[in-house]
Each structure stands twice: as structure tokens, then as C-alpha cells.
Coordinates of C-alpha atoms and ligand atoms in Angstrom, one line a residue:
X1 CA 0.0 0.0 0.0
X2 CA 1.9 3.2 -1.5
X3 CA 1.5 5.8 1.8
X4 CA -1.6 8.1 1.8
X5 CA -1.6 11.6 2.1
X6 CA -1.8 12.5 6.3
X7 CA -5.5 12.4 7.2
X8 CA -5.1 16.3 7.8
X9 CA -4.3 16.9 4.7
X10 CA -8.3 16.7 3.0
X11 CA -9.5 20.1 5.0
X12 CA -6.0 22.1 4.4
X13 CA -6.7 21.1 0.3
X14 CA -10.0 21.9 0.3
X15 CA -9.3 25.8 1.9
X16 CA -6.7 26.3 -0.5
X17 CA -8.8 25.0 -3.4
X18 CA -11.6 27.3 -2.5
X19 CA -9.0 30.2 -1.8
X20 CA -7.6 29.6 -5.5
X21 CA -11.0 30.0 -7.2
X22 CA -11.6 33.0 -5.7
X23 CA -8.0 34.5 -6.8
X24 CA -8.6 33.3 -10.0
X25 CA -12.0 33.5 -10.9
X26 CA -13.3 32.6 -14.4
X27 CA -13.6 35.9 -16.7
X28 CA -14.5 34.3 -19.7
X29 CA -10.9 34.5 -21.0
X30 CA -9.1 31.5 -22.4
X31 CA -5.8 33.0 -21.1
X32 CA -7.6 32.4 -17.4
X33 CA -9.1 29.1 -18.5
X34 CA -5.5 27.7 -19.6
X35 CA -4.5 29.2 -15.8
X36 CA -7.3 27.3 -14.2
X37 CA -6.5 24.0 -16.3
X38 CA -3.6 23.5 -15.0
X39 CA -4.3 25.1 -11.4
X40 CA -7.5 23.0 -10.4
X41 CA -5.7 19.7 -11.8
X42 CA -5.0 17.0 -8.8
X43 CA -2.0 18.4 -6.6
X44 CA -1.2 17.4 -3.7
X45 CA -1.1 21.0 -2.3
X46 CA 2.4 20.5 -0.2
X47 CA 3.8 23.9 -0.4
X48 CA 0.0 25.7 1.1
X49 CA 0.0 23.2 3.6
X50 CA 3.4 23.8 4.8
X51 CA 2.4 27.4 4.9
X52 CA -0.5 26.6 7.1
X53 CA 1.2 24.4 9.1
X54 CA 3.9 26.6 9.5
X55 CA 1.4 29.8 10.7
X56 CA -0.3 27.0 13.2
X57 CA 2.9 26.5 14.8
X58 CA 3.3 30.0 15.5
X59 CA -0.2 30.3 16.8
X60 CA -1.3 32.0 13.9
X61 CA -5.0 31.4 12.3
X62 CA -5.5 29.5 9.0
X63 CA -7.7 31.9 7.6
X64 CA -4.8 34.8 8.0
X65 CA -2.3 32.0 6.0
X66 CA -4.5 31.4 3.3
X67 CA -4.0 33.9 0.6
X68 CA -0.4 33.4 1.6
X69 CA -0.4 29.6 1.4
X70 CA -2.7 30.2 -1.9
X71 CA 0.1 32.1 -3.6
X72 CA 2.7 29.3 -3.3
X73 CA 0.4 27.0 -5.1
X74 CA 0.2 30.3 -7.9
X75 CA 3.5 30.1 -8.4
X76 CA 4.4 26.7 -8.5
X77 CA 1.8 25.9 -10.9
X78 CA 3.3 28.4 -12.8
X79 CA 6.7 26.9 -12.7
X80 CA 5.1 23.5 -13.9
X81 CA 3.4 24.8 -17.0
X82 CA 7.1 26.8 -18.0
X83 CA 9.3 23.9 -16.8
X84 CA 7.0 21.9 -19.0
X85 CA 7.3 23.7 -22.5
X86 CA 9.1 22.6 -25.4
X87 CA 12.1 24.7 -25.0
X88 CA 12.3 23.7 -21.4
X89 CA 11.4 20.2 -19.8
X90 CA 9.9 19.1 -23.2
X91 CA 6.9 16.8 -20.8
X92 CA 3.6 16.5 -21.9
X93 CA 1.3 15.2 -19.5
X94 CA 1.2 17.2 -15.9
X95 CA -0.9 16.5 -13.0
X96 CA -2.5 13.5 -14.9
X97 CA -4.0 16.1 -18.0
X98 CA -1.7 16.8 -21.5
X99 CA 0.8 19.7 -20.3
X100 CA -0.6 23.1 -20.7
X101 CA 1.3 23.9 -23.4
X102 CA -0.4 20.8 -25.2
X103 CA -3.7 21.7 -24.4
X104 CA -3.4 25.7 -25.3
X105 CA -0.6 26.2 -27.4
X106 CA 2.8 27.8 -25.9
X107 CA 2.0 31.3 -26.6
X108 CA -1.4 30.8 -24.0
X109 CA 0.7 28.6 -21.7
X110 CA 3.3 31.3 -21.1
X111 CA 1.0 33.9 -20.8
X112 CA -1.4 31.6 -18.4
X113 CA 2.6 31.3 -16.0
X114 CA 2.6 34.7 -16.0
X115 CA -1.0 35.2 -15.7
X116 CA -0.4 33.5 -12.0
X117 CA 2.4 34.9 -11.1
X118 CA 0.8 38.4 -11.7
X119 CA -2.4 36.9 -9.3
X120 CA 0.3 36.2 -6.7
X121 CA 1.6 39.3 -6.0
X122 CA -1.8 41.0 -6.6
X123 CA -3.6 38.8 -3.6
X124 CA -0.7 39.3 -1.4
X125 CA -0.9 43.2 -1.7
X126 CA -4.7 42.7 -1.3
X127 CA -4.8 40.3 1.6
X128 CA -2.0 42.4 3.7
X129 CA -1.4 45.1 5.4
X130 CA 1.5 46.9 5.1
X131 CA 4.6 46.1 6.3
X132 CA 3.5 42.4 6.1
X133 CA 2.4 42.8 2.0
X134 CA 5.7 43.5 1.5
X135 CA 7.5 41.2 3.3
X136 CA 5.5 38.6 1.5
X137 CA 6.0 39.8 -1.9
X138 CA 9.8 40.2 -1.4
X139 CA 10.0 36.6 0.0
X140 CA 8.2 35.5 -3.0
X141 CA 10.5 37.3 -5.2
X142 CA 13.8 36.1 -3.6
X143 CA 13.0 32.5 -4.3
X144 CA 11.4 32.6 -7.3
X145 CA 14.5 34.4 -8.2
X146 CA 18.3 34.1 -10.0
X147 CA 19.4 32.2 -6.5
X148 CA 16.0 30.4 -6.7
X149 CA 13.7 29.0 -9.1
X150 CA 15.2 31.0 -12.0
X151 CA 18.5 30.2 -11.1
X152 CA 18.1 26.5 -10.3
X153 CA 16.0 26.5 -13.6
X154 CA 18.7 27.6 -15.7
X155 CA 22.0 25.7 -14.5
X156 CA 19.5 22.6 -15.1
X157 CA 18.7 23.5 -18.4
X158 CA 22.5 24.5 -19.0
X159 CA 23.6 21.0 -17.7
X160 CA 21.5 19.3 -19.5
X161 CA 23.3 16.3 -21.0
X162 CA 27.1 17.3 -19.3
X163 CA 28.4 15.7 -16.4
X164 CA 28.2 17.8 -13.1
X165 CA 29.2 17.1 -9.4
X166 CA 27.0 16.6 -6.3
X167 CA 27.7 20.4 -5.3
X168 CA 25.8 21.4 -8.5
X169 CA 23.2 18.8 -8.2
X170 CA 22.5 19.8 -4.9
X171 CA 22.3 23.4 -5.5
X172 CA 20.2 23.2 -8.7
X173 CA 17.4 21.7 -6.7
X174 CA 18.0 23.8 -3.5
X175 CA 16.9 26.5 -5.1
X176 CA 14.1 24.8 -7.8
X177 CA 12.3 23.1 -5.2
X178 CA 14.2 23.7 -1.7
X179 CA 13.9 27.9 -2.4
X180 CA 10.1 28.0 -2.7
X181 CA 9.5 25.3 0.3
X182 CA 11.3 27.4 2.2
X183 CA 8.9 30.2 1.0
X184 CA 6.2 28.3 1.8
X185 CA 7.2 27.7 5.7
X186 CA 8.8 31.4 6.3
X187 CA 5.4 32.7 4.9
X188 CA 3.5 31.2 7.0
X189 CA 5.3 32.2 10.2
X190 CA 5.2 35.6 8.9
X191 CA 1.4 35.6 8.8
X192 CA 1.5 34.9 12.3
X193 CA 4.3 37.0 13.3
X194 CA 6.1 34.0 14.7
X195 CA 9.4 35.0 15.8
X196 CA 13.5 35.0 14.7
X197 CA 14.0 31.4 16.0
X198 CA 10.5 30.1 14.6
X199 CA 11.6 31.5 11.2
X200 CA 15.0 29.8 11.6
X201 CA 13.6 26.6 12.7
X202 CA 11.1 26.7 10.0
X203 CA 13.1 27.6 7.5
X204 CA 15.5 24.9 8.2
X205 CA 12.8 22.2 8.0
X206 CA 11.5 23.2 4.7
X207 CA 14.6 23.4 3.0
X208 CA 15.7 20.1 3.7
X209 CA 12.0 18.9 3.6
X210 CA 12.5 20.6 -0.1
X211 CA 15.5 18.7 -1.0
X212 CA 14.2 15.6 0.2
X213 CA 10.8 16.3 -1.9
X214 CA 13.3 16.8 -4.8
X215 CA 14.9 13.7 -4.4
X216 CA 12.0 11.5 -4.3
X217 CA 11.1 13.3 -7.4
X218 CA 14.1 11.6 -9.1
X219 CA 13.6 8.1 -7.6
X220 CA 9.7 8.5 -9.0
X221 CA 11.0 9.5 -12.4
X222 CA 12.9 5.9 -12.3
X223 CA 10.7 3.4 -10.4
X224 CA 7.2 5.6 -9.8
X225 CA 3.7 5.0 -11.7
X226 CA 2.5 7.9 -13.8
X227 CA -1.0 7.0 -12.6
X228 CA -0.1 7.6 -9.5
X229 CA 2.6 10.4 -10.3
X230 CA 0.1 12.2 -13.3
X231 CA 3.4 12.8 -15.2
X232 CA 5.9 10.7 -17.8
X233 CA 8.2 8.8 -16.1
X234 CA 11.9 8.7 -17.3
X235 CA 11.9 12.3 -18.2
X236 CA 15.1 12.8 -17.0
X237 CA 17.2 10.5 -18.7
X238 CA 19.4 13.0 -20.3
X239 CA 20.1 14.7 -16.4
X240 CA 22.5 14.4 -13.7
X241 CA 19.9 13.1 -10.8
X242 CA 20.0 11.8 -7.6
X243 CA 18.9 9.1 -8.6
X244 CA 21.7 8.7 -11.2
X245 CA 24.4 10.0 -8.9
X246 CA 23.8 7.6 -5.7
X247 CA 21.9 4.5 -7.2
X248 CA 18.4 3.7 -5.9
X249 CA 19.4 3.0 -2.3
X250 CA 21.4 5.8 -2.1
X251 CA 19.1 8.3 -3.1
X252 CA 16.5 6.5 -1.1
X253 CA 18.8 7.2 1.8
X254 CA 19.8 10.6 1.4
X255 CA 16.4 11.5 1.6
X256 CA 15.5 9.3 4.4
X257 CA 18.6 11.4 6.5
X258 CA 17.0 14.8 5.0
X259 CA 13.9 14.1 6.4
X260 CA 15.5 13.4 9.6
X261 CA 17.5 17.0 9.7
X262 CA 14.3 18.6 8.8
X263 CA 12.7 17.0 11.9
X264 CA 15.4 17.7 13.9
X265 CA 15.1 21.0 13.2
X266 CA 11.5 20.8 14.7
X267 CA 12.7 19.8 18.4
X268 CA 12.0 22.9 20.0
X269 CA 8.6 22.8 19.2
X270 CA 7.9 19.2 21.2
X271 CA 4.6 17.6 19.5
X272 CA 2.9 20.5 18.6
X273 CA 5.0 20.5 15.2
X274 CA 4.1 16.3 14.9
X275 CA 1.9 17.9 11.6
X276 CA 4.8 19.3 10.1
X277 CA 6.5 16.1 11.3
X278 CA 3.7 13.9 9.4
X279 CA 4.3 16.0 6.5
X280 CA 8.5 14.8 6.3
X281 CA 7.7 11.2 6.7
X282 CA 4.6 11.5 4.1
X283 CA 7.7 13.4 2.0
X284 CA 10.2 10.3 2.4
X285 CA 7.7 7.9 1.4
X286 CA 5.4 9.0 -1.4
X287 CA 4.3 7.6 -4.5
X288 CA 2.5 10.5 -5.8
Ligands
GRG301 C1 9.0 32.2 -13.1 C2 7.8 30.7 -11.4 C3 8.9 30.8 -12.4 C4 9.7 29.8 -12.7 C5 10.7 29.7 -13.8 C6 10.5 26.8 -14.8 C7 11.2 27.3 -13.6 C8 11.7 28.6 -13.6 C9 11.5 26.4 -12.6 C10 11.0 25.0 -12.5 C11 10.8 24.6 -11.1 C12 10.2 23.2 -11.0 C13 9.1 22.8 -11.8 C14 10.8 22.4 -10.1 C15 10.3 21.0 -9.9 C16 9.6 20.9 -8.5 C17 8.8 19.6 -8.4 C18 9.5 18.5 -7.6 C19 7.6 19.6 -8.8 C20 6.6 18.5 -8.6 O1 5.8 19.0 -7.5 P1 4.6 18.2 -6.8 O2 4.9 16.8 -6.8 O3 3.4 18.5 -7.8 O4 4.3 18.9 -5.5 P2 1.9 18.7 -7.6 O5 1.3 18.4 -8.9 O6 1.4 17.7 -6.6 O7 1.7 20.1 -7.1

């Protein structure tokens, strides 16, 4: 039996499902129906939870996280649909539907990326007041950024088909899926006003918690189902993985032991962080 989402998990997704239709609500425009397609596809919702998790375990409320949460889902689904594109990731099937750029055409899929990305910013400077708003929006910024997303996305894409060490490897997906985890968590605490050492500990969770995430992504692409997955597997074949770098086992194992630092970083908290603690060992283990 592949492990199942935490039972948590249900009421988080459907809050940040609702929270999405209302920052993105159908205008008639096919530009915001190619956002929407690819948006309301099954996700699993990690990063908003992570945000709401992270805001719960600095005694904030849900409902304050939730635009906040919502626009990590805004830009990672906008990060799919361009890591996706021909000229990019070349994949074809996402979230168990035909790519975006399948479905739409590439001129509407990169508008509908940006499209969500301009909805992020816009429902954090909506939802906050200042100085908060702007906190947010420069948080977002940084990781989505030359020493995130951007950055990680490029080296990848440079790398493509040459032989690199474990420094880049690990660095290329620190910041393409460790930068907007940590996001994700450092958001949430914001939203609560959780303090310097919450941040800290946080932040150190989610970005191992992110590299972890990554990792498993690898071992999927090798040995994962893309019913269960809703992607192609053996996409990378042309990469440097983890999965190519340490074998299997060893990949298996480095994010077993990333898990574990992410936890560790939780032991201040005691229990009341066993949520975020469900989340790692759902992270180490999925299938999907
Ligand atoms: C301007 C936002 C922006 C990005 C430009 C294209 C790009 C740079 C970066 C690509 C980042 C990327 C797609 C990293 C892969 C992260 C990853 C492991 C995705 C799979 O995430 P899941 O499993 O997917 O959480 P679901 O569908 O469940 O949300």
C-alpha cells in the first residue's frame, strides 16, 4: 500500500482549493481558463500546507495564512506549465492532464505562468497590510529568483546532458524546489508573526523537507507509476539526478537522512509540530 496523504491533509486542500477560485475566478478568457486548467488539476497541495502548518505553529490562524499559502500554489503551478514547455522540460502530460502547453498552445501557456504569477503578488498586496504585504512579496521574489527557481532552472537547463558534481546537483534543486519550500514555511510564520527562531527553525525544515521532496522526485522519475505520479516517467534521462548520482538505495537514503534533519530542526517545538512532522515522513515515502 503506497502511503496516503496525512488524514489532515483533506481540509488544508480543500481551503486552499476554494482560496484559489476565488484569486482566480473565471472571466471568460481562455488566457484564465489555460491558468485554471492546469491550477484545479490534482495536486497534492504540499507547499500551502506547509504554509498553514507553518502559521499553526506560531499560533497563527489558518484563515490569515491562506492567501499566503494560496500564492505558493500560484507560483508553482506556474513553474510547472514553464518547466513543462518545449524549450524547457519538453513533458507532456502534468498533474495527470496533457501539459498546458499541449492543451493551449505555448504562446497561451506562457501567458497563463505569468497570468499566476501576476495573481500572486496581486492577492498578497490585497490580503496584507503593510509592512507584512511587502514582506510577502519580497520573499516570494527572492525565491522565485536568480538564487531560486530562476536560477536552479537555468544551470539545469545548462547542464543538460554534461556531467556535473554533487555540489551542483545539490544546489540546482536547492533552489528549484528547496527555495520556494522554504517560502512556503517562512510565509506562514510571517502571517503569524512568529518569531526570529521560529523563522529559523522553519526555515531549516522546509529546506531540507524541499531537497528531500526533490529527491523523491528523481527516484519516481525511475521506479514511480504515472498513474499515480500524473506525469511521464523517465523524463530525465538525459540529467544528472540523484537518482543517477547515488543509485536507488542511495538516493532513497539521502532523503531518508533529509527528512530526519528537517525534523530535527522541529525539536524545539515538542509535539505540537508532529503535523509538520507527518508531513517529512509522508515526503520520504510517497508515491505521488
Ligand atoms: C518564473 C515561477 C517561475 C519559474 C521559472 C520553470 C522554472 C523557472 C522552474 C522550474 C521549477 C520546478 C518545476 C521544479 C520541480 C519541482 C517539483 C518537484 C515539482 C513537482 O511538484 P509536486 O509533486 O506536484 O508537488 P503537484 O502536482 O502535486 O503540485
Amino acid at each position: 500500500m503506497p502511503p496516503a496523504l496525512p488524514r489532515f491533509f483533506a481540509e488544508y486542500q480543500a481551503s486552499i482549493d476554494q482560496t484559489l477560485r476565488s484569486l482566480v475566478p473565471d472571466d471568460g478568457t481562455v488566457v484564465t481558463k489555460a491558468m485554471t486548467y492546469t491550477l484545479e488539476a490534482p495536486s497534492k497541495r504540499v507547499r500551502p500546507v506547509l504554509t498553514l502548518l507553518a502559521a499553526e505553529l506560531c499560533g497563527g490562524s489558518t484563515a490569515r495564512a491562506l492567501t499566503a499559502a494560496a500564492t505558493m500554489e500560484l507560483v508553482h503551478t506556474s513553474s510547472l506549465i514553464l518547466d513543462d514547455l518545449p524549450s524547457m522540460d519538453a513533458a507532456a502530460l502534468r498533474r495527470g492532464r496533457p501539459a498546458n502547453h499541449v492543451a493551449f498552445g505555448e504562446a497561451v501557456a506562457i501567458l497563463a505562468a505569468f497570468g499566476l504569477l501576476n495573481h500572486a503578488y496581486g492577492a498578497l498586496a490585497r490580503a496584507y497590510e503593510p509592512p507584512l504585504a511587502a514582506k510577502l512579496a519580497a520573499l516570494v521574489s527572492d525565491a522565485i529568483g536568480s538564487r531560486g527557481l530562476i536560477g536552479g532552472q537555468a544551470i539545469d537547463l545548462l547542464a543538460t546532458e554534461h556531467e556535473i558534481d554533487f555540489d551542483l546537483l545539490e544546489r540546482i534543486h536547492r533552489e528549484k524546489t528547496g527555495a520556494l519550500f522554504n517560502a512556503s514555511a517562512v510565509a506562514g510564520a510571517l502571517t503569524a508573526g512568529g518569531d526570529a527562531n521560529a523563522l529559523g527553525a522553519l526555515s531549516a525544515f522546509a529546506k531540507n523537507l524541499g531537497l528531500a521532496f526533490q529527491i523523491v522526485d528523481d527516484l519516481l522519475d525511475v521506479e514511480g507509476d504515472p498513474a499515480e505520479t500524473g506525469k511521464a516517467i523517465r523524463q530525465d534521462a538525459r540529467k544528472t539526478t540523484f537518482v543517477s548520482f547515488s543509485g536507488v538505495e542511495g538516493a532513497h537514503q539521502l532523503a531518508t537522512e533529509l527528512c530526519h534533519a528537517a525534523d530535527a530542526a522541529l525539536s524545539p517545538f515538542g509535539r505540537s509540530a508532529d503535523r509538520l512532522r507527518a508531513l517529512s515522513a509522508f515526503v520520504a515515502a510517497r508515491r505521488g
